[in-house]
Tab-separated table of C-alpha atoms and ligand atoms in Angstrom:
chain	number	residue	atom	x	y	z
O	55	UNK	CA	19.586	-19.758	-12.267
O	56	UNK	CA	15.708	-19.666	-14.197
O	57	UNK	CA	14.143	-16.099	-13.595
O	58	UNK	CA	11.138	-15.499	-11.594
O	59	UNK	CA	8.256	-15.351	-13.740
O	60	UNK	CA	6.592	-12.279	-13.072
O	61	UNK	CA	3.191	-10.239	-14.525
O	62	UNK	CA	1.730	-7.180	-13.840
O	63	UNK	CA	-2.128	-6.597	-13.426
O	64	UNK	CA	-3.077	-2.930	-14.139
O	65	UNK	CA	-0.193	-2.910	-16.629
O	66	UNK	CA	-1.653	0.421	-18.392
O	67	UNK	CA	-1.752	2.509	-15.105
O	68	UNK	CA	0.315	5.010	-13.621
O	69	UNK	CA	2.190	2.425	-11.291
O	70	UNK	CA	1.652	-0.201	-13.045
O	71	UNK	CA	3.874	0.705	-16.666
O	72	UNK	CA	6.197	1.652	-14.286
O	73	UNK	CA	6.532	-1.751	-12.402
O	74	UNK	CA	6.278	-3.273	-15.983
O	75	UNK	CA	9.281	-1.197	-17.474
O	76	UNK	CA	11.469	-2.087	-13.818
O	77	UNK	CA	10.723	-5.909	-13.815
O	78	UNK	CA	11.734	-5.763	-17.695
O	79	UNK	CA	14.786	-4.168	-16.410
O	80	UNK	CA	15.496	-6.937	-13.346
O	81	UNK	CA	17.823	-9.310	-14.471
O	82	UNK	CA	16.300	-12.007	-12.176
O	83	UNK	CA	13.015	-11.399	-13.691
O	84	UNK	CA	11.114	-11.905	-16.641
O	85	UNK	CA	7.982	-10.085	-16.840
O	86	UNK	CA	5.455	-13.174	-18.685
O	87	UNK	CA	2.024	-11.206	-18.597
O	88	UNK	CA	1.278	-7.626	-18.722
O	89	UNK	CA	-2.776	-7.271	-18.343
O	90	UNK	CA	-5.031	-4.436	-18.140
O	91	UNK	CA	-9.169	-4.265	-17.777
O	92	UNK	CA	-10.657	-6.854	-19.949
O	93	UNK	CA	-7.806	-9.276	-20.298
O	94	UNK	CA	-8.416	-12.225	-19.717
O	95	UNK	CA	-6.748	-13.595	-15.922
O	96	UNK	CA	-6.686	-17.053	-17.545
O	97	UNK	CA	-2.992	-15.545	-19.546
O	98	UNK	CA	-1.209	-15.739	-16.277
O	99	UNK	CA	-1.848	-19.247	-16.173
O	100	UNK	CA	-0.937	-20.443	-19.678
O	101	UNK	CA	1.909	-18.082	-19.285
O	102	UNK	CA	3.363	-19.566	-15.834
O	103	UNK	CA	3.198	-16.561	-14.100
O	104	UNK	CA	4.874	-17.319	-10.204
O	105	UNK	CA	3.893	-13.681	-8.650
O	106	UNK	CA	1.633	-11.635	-10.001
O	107	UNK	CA	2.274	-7.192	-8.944
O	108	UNK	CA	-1.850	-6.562	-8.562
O	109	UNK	CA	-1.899	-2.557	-9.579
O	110	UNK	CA	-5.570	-2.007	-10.420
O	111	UNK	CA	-8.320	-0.688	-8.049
O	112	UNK	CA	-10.232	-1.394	-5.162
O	113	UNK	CA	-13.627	-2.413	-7.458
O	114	UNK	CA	-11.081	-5.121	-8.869
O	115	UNK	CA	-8.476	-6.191	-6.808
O	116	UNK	CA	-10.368	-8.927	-4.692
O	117	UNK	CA	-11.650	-10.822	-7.993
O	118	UNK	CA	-7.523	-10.793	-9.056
O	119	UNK	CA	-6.501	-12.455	-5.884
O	120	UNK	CA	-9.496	-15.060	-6.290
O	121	UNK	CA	-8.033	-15.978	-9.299
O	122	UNK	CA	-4.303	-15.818	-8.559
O	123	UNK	CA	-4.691	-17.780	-5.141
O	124	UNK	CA	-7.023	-20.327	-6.576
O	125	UNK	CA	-3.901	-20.939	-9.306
O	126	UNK	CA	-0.999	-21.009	-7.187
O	127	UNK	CA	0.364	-17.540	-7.900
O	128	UNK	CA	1.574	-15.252	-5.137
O	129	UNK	CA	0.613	-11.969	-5.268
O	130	UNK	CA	2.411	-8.628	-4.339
O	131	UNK	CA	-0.238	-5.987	-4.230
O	132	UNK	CA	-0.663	-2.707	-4.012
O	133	UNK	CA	-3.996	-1.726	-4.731
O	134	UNK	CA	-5.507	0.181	-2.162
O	135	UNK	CA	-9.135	-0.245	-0.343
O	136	UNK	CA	-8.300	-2.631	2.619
O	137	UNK	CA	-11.322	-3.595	4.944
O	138	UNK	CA	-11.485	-5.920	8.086
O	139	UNK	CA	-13.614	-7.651	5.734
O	140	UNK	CA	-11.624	-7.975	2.829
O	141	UNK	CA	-8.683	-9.170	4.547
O	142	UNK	CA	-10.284	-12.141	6.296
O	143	UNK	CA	-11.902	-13.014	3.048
O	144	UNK	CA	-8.544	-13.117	1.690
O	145	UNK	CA	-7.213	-14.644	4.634
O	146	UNK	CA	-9.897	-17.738	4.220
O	147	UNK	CA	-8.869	-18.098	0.542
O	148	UNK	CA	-5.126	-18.379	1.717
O	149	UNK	CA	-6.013	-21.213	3.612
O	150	UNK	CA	-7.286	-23.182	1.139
O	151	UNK	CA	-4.231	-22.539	-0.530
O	152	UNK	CA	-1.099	-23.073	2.085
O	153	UNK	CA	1.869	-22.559	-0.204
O	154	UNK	CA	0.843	-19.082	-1.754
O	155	UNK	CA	1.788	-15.866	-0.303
O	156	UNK	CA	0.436	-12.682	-0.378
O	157	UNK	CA	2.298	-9.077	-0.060
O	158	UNK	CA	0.220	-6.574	0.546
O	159	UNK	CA	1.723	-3.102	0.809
O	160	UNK	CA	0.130	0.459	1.352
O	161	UNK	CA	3.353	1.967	0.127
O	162	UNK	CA	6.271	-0.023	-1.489
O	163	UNK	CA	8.286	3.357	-0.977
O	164	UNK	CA	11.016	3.135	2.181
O	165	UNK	CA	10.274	6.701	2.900
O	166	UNK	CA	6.858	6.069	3.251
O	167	UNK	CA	7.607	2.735	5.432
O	168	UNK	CA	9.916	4.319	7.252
O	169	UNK	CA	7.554	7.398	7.815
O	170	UNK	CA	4.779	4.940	9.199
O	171	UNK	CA	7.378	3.238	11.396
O	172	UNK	CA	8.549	7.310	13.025
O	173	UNK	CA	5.025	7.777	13.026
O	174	UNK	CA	4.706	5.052	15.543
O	175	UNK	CA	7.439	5.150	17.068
O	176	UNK	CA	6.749	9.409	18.197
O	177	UNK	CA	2.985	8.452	19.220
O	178	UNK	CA	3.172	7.749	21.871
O	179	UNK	CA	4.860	11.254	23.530
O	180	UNK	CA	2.706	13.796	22.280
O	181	UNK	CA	-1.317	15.092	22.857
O	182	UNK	CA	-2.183	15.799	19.312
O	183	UNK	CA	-1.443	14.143	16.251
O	184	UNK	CA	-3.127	14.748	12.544
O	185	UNK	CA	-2.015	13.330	9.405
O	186	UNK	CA	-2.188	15.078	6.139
O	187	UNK	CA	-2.141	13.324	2.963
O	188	UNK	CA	-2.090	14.971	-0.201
O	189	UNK	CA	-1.759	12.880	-3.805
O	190	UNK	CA	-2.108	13.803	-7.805
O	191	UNK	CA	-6.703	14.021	-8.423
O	192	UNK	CA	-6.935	11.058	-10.265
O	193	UNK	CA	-6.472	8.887	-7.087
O	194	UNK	CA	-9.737	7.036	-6.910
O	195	UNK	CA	-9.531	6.801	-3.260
O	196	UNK	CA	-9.601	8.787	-0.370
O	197	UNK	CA	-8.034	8.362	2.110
O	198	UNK	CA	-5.096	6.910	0.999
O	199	UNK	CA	-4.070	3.578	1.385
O	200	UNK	CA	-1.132	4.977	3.206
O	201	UNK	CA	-2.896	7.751	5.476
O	202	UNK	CA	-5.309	5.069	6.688
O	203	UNK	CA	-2.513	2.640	7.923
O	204	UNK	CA	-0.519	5.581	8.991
O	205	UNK	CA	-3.005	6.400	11.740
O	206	UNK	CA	-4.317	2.976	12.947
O	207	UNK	CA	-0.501	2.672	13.724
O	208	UNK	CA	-0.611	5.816	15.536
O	209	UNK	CA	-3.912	4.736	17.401
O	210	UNK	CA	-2.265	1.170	18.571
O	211	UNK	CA	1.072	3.322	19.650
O	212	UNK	CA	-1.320	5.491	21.986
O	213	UNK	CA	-4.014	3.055	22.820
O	214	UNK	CA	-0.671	0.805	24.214
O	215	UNK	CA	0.462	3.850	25.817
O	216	UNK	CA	-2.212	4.686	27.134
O	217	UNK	CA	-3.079	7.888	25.847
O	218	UNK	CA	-6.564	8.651	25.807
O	219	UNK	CA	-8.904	10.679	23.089
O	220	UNK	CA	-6.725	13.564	21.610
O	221	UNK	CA	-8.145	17.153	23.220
O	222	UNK	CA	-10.334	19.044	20.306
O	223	UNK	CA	-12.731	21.314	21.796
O	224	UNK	CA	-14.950	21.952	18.704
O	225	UNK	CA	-18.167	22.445	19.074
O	226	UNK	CA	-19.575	23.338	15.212
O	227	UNK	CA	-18.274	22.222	12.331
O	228	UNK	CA	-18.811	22.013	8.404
O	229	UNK	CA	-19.011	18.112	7.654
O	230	UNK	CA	-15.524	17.506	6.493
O	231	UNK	CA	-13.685	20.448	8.296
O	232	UNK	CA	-11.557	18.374	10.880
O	233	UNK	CA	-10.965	15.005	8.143
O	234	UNK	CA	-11.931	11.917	8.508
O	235	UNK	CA	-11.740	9.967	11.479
O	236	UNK	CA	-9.517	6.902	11.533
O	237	UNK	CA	-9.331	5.418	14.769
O	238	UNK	CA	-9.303	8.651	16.768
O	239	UNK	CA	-6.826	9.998	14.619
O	240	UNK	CA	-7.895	13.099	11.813
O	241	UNK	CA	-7.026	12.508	8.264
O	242	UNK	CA	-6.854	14.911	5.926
O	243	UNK	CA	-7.367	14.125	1.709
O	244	UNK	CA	-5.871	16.983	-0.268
O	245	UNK	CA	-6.255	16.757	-4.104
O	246	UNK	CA	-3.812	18.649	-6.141
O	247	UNK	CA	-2.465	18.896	-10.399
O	248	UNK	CA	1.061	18.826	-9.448
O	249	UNK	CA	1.118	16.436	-6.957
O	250	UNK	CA	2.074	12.647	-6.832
O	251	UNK	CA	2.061	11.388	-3.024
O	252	UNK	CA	3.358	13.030	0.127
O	253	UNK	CA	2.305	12.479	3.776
O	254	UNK	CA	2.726	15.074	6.666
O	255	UNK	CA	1.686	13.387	9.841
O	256	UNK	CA	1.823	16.437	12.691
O	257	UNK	CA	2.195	15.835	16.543
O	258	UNK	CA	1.815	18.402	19.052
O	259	UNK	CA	2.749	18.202	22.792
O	260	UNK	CA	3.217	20.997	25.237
O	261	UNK	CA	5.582	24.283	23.778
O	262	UNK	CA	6.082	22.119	20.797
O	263	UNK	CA	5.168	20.217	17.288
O	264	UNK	CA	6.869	17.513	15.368
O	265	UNK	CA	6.193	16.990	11.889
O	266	UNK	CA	7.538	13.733	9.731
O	267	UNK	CA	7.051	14.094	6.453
O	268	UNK	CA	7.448	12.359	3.055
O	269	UNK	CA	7.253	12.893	-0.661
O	270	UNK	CA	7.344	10.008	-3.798
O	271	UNK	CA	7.940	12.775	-6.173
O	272	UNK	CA	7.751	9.766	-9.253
O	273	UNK	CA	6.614	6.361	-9.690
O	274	UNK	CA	10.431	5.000	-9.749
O	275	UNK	CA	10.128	5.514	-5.760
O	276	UNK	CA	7.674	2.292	-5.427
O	277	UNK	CA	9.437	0.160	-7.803
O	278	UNK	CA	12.571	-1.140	-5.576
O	279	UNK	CA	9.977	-2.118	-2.944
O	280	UNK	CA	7.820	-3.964	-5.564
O	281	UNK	CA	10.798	-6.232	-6.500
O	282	UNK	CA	11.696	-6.978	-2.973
O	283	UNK	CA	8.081	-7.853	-2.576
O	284	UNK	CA	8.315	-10.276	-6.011
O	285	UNK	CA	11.160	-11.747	-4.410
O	286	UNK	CA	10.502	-12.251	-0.986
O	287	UNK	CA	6.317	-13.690	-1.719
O	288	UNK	CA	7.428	-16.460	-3.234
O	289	UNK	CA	9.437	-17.456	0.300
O	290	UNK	CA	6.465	-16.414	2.744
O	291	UNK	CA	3.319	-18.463	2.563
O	292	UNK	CA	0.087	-16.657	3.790
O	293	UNK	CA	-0.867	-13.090	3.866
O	294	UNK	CA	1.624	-10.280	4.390
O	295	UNK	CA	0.229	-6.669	5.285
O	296	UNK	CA	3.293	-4.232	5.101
O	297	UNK	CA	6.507	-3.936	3.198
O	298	UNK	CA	8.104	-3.769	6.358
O	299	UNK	CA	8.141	-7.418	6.748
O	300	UNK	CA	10.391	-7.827	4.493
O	301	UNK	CA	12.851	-5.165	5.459
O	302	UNK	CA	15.291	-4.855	7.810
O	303	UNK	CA	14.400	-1.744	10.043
O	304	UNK	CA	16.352	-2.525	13.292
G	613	LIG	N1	1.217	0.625	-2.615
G	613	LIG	C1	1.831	1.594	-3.290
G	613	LIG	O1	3.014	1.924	-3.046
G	613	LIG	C2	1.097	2.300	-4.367
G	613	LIG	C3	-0.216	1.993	-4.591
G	613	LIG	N2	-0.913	2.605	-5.578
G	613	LIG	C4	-2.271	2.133	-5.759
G	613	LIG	O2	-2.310	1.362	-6.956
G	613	LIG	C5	-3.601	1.473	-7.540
G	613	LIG	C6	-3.438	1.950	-8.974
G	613	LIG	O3	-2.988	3.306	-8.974
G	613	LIG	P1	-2.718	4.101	-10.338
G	613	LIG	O4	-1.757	3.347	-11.182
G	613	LIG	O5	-2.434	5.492	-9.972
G	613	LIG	O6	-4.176	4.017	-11.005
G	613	LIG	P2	-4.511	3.975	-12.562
G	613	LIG	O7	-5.986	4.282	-12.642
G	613	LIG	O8	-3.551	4.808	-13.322
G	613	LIG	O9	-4.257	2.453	-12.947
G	613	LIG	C7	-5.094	1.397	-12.648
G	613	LIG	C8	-5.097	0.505	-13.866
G	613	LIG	O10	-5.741	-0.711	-13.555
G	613	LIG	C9	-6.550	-1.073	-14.659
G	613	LIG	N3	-7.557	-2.027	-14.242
G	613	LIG	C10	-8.741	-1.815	-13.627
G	613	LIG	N4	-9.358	-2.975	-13.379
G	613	LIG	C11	-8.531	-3.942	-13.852
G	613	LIG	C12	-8.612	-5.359	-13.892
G	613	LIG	N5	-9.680	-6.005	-13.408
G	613	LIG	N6	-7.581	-6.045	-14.439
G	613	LIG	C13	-6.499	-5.406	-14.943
G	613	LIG	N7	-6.372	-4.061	-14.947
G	613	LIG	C14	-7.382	-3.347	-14.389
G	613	LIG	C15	-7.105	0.258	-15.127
G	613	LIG	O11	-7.638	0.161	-16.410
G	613	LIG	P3	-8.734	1.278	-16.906
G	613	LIG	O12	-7.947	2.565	-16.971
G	613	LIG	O13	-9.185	0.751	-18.199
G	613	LIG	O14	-9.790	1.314	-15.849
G	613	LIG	C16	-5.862	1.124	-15.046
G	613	LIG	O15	-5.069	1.010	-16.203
G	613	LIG	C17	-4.400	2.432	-6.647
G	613	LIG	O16	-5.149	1.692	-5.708
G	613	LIG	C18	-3.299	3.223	-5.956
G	613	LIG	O17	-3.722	3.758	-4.731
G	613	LIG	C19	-0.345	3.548	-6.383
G	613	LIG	C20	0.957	3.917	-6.191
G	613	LIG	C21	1.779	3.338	-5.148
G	614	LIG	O1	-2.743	6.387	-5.696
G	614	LIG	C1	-1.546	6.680	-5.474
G	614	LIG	O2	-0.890	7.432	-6.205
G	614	LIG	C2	-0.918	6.115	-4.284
G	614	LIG	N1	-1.575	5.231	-3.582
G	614	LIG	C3	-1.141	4.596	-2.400
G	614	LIG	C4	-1.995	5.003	-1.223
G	614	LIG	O3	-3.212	5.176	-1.372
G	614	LIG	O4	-1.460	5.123	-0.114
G	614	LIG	C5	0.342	4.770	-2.155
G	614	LIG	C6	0.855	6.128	-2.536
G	614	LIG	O5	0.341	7.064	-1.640
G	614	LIG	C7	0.478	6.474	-3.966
């Protein structure tokens, strides 16, 4: 059987040598293109690249999947900096495209899916929920990628439950002191040396508190979810948002 012809796009970054060293490793892979900043996108082309891993940053990720839609190449991404906007921009390009597919995942780890998906899932019974996100401070972006789907999932669990604004009865505040608000729900950035990524998302209901939490504690924890995603894009035309997708989570 011929390998899946696979390249990485932020091949130099934290993730990305790490998804380059595990699709080296996959014997139903051969990694054809390795790129960083000023290489030129044309190389995936001449070098028959069928999925391109996108692992750069939000300034660059939307020129990348110009280029790899316009040529055919799906793309499993997880770059960080998703808008209404951006998506239906990428959504429009997908059209004029209909065979290539498009992963795009806020966290290729199955803690971190699975977190989202408790997350969710435990909404929808309590008052109070915050999530806390806390990552390594050379992350570009706050908040994460992760934290912001985290809590429009939360809001959609209560908005269908129909759970109304959480109770916070503060009337001064420093800017910043209760997060950022996603949808209703606080976010908290925390920026730590030590760190990698971890998530606490806290719910609170009468006499009692839940917390789910998760920790990637290395970059090996992304890279069995960004080989599932190489392998399942180039079966699922169009634009996937979540890893999820292409699990099976009961
Ligand atoms: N979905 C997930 O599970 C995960 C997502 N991420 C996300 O992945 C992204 C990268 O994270 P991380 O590896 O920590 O960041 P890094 O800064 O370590 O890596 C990004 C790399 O992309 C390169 N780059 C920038 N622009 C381009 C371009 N146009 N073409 C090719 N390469 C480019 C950078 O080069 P230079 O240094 O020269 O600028 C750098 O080497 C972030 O958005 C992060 O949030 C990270 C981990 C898990
Ligand atoms: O930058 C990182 O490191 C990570 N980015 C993603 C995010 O913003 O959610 C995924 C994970 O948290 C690691």
């Amino acid at each position: 059987m011929s390998k899946l012809r696979v390249a990485v796009l932020g091949a130099r970054g934290r993730i990305g040598a790490e998804a380059v060293k595990a699709i080296e490793a996959a014997e139903d892979m051969e990694l054809v293109a390795a790129l960083g900043r000023g290489d030129k996108l044309e190389t995936l082309a001449e070098a028959g690249a069928q999925v391109a891993v996108e692992l750069t940053t939000p300034a660059s990720v939307m020129g990348n999947l110009d280029f790899l839609i316009r040529h055919g190449i799906h793309g499993v991404v997880g770059t960080t900096g998703w808008t209404e906007d951006r998506l239906a921009q990428l959504t429009t390009w997908l059209a004029g495209s209909p065979r290539t597919g498009v992963l795009i995942a806020p966290n290729f780890s199955i803690g971190a899916v699975l977190t989202m998906r408790f997350a969710a899932q435990a909404a929808r019974y309590f008052e109070s929920v915050e999530v806390v996100e806390l990552h390594h401070p050379n992350k570009v972006d706050a908040p994460s990628g992760t934290a912001t789907r985290t809590a429009q999932l939360i809001a959609a669990a209560r908005a269908e439950a129909g759970l109304g604004a959480q109770p916070d009865a503060t009337a001064t505040a420093l800017d910043g002191a209760r997060g950022a608000d996603v949808d209703g729900v606080p976010v908290h950035a925390i920026r730590l040396r030590g760190l990698l990524a971890h998530q606490e998302v806290l719910l609170g209901g009468e006499g009692e508190t839940l917390t789910i939490r998760h920790d990637s504690l290395h970059h090996s924890s992304f890279m069995p979810g960004i080989l599932l995603g190489a392998r399942r894009v180039t079966q699922t035309p169009g634009l996937t948002f979540g890893l999820e997708h292409f699990l099976d989570l009961g």
